[in-house]
Short mmCIF file of C-alpha atoms in Angstrom, two decimals:
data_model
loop_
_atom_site.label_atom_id
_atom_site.label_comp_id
_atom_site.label_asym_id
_atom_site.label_seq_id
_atom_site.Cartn_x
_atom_site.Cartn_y
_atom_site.Cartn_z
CA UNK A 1242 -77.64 22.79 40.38
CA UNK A 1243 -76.64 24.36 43.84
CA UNK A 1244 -74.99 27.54 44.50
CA UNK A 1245 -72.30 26.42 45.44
CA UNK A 1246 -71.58 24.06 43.00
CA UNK A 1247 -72.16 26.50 40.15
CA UNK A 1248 -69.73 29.23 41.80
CA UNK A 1249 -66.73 25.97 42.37
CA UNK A 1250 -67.50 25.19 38.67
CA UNK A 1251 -66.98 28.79 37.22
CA UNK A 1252 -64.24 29.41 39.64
CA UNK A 1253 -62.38 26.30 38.06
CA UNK A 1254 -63.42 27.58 34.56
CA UNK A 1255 -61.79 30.85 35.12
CA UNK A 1256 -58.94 29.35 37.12
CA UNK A 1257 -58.31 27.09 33.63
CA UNK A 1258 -58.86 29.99 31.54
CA UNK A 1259 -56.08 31.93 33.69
CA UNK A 1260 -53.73 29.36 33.15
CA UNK A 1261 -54.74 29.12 29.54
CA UNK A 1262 -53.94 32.76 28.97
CA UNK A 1263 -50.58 32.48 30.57
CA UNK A 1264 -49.34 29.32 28.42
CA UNK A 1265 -49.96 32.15 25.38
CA UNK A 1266 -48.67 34.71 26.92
CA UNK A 1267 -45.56 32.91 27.54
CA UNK A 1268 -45.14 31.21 24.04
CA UNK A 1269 -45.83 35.16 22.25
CA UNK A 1270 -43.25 36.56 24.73
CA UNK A 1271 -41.12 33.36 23.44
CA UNK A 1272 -41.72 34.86 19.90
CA UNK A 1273 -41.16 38.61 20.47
CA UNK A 1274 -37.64 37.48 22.35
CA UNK A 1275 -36.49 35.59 19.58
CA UNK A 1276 -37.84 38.15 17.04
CA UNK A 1277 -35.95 41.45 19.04
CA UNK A 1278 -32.79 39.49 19.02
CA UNK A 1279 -33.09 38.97 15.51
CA UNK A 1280 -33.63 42.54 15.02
CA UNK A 1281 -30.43 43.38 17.12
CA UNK A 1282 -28.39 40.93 14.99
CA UNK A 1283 -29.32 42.69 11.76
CA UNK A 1284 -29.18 46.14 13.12
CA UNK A 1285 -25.07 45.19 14.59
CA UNK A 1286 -24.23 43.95 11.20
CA UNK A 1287 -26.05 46.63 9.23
CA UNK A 1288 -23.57 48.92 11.23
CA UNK A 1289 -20.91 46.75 10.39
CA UNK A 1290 -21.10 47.07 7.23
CA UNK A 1291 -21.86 50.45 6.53
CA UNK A 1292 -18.60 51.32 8.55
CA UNK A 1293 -16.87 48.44 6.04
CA UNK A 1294 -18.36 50.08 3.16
CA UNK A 1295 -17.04 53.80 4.19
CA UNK A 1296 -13.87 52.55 4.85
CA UNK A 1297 -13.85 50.58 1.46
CA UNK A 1298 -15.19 53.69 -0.37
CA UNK A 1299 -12.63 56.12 1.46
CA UNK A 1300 -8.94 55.12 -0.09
CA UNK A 1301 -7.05 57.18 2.85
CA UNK A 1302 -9.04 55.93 5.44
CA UNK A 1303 -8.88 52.23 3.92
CA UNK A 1304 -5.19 52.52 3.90
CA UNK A 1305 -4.36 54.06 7.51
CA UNK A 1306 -6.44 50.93 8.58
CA UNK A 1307 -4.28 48.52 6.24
CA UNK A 1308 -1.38 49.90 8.00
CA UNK A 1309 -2.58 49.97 11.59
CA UNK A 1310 -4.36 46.63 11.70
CA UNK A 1311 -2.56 44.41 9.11
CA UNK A 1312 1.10 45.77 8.25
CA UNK A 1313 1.40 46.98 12.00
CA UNK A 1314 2.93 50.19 10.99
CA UNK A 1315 2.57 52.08 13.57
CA UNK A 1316 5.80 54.40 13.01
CA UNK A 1317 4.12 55.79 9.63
CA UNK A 1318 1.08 57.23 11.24
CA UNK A 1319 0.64 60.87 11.90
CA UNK A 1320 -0.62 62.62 14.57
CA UNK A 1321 -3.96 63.50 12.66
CA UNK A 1322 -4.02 59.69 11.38
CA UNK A 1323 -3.88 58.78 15.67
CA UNK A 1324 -6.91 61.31 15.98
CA UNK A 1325 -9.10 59.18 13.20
CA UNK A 1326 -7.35 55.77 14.40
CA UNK A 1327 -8.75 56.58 18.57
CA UNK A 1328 -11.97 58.00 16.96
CA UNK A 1329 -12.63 54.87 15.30
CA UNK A 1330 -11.23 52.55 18.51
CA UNK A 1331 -13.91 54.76 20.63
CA UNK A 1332 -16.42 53.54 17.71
CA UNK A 1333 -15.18 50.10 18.33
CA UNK A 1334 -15.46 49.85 22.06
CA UNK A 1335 -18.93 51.32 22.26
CA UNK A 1336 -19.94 48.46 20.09
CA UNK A 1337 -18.58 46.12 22.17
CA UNK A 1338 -19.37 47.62 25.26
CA UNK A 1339 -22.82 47.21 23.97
CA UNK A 1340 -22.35 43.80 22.80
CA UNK A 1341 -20.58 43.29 26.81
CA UNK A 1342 -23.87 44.86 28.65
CA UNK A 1343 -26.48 43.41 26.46
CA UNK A 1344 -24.79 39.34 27.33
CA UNK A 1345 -25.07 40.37 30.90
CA UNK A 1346 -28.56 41.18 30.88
CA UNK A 1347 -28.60 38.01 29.04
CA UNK A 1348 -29.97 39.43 25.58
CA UNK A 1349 -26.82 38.19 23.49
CA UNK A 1350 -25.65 34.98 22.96
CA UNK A 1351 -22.21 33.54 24.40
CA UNK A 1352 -20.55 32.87 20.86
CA UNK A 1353 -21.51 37.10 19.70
CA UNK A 1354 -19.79 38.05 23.31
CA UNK A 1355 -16.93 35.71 22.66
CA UNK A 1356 -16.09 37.46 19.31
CA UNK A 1357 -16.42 41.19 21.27
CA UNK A 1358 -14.33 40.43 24.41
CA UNK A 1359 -11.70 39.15 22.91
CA UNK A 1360 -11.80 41.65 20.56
CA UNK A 1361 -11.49 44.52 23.47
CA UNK A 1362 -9.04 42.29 24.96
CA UNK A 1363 -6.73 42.48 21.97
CA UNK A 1364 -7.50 46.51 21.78
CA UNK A 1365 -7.23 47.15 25.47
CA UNK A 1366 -3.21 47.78 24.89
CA UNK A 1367 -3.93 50.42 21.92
CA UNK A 1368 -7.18 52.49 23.79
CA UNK A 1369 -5.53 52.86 27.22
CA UNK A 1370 -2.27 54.30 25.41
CA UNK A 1371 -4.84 56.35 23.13
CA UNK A 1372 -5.94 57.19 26.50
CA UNK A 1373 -9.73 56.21 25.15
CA UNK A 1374 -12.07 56.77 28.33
CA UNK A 1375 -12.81 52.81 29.77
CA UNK A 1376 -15.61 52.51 31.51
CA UNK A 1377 -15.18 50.58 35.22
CA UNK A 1378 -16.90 46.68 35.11
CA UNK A 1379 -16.89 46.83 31.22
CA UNK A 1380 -13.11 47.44 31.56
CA UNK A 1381 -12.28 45.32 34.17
CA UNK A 1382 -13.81 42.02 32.02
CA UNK A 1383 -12.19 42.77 30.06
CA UNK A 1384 -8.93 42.78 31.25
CA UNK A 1385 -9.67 39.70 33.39
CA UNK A 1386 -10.50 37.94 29.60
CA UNK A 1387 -6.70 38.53 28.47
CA UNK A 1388 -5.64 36.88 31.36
CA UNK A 1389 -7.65 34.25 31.37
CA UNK A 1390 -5.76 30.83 30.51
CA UNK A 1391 -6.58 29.89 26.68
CA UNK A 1392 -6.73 33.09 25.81
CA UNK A 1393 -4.55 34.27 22.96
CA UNK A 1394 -3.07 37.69 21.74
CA UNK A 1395 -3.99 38.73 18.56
CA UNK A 1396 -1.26 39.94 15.83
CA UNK A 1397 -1.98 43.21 16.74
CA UNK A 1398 -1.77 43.49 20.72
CA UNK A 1399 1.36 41.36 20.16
CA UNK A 1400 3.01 44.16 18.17
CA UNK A 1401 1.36 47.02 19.20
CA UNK A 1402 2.42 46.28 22.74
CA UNK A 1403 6.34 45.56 21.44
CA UNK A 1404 5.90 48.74 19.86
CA UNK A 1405 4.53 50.62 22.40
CA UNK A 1406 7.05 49.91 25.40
CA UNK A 1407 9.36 53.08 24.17
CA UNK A 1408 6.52 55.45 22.60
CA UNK A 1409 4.72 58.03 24.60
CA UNK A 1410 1.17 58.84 23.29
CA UNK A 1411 0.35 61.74 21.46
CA UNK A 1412 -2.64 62.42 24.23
CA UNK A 1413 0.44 62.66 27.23
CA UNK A 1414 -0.39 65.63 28.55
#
């Protein structure tokens, strides 16, 4: 066997071996992908419902919520109750924030960033009158989504916005 021959032979060899390597590398990278965003989707609900399960476990906080987010009585809640209701919203939208960042790195699918932008939407009303700090392209999605044709106000933006036209914040300064 020549020189040459033997060097375009090993050359080729290695060359398949490369390529070889790379199929792998791609199909593990495949895996790991699939297997982190797995591990994010546990971790978010894991959060979710250890907040649930403090809320269920905690009788006043369980029933300032009832009376926020399902009776829509705003009028009964005290100052103190507004500082645990924007703590919790600021809870809220760093979730979804997250949820909004990792979909445009393309890490999250479309259906989980669905469910958190129109989420924020609905909120948007209640943190900028909580005066909740909103940060820039996050916000301005955001607001784009509740303008967006299709897209429909939850129970409470609806009322909290009704309610809201005549009521100054307790964060005026």
């Amino acid at each position: 066997m020549k020189t040459n021959t033997f060097i375009t032979l090993s050359t080729a060899t290695a060359n398949i071996g490369v390529l070889v390597g790379l199929v792998f590398l791609i199909f593990e990278l495949r895996q790991n992908s699939a297997i982190a965003l797995s591990q994010m989707t546990q971790e978010r609900a894991a959060m979710l419902v250890d907040q649930n399960i403090a809320y269920v476990t905690n009788q006043e906080i369980s029933k300032l919520m009832a009376r926020i987010y399902t009776h829509f009585d705003f009028d009964s809640v005290t100052k103190d109750e507004w500082d645990q209701i924007a703590r919790h919203e600021v809870i809220v939208r760093t979730r979804q924030r997250d949820i909004w960042f990792q979909y445009s790195k393309g890490l999250i699918d479309e259906e989980v960033y669905l469910l958190a932008i129109n989420s924020a939407a609905n909120r948007l009303p209640l943190w900028e009158w909580l005066k909740i700090p909103l940060p820039g392209k996050f916000t301005k999605d955001v607001a784009n989504r509740s303008k967006e044709e299709g897209f429909q106000g939850s129970p409470i933006r609806t009322k909290f916005i009704e309610w809201s036209k005549d009521k100054k914040s307790p964060y005026e300064i």
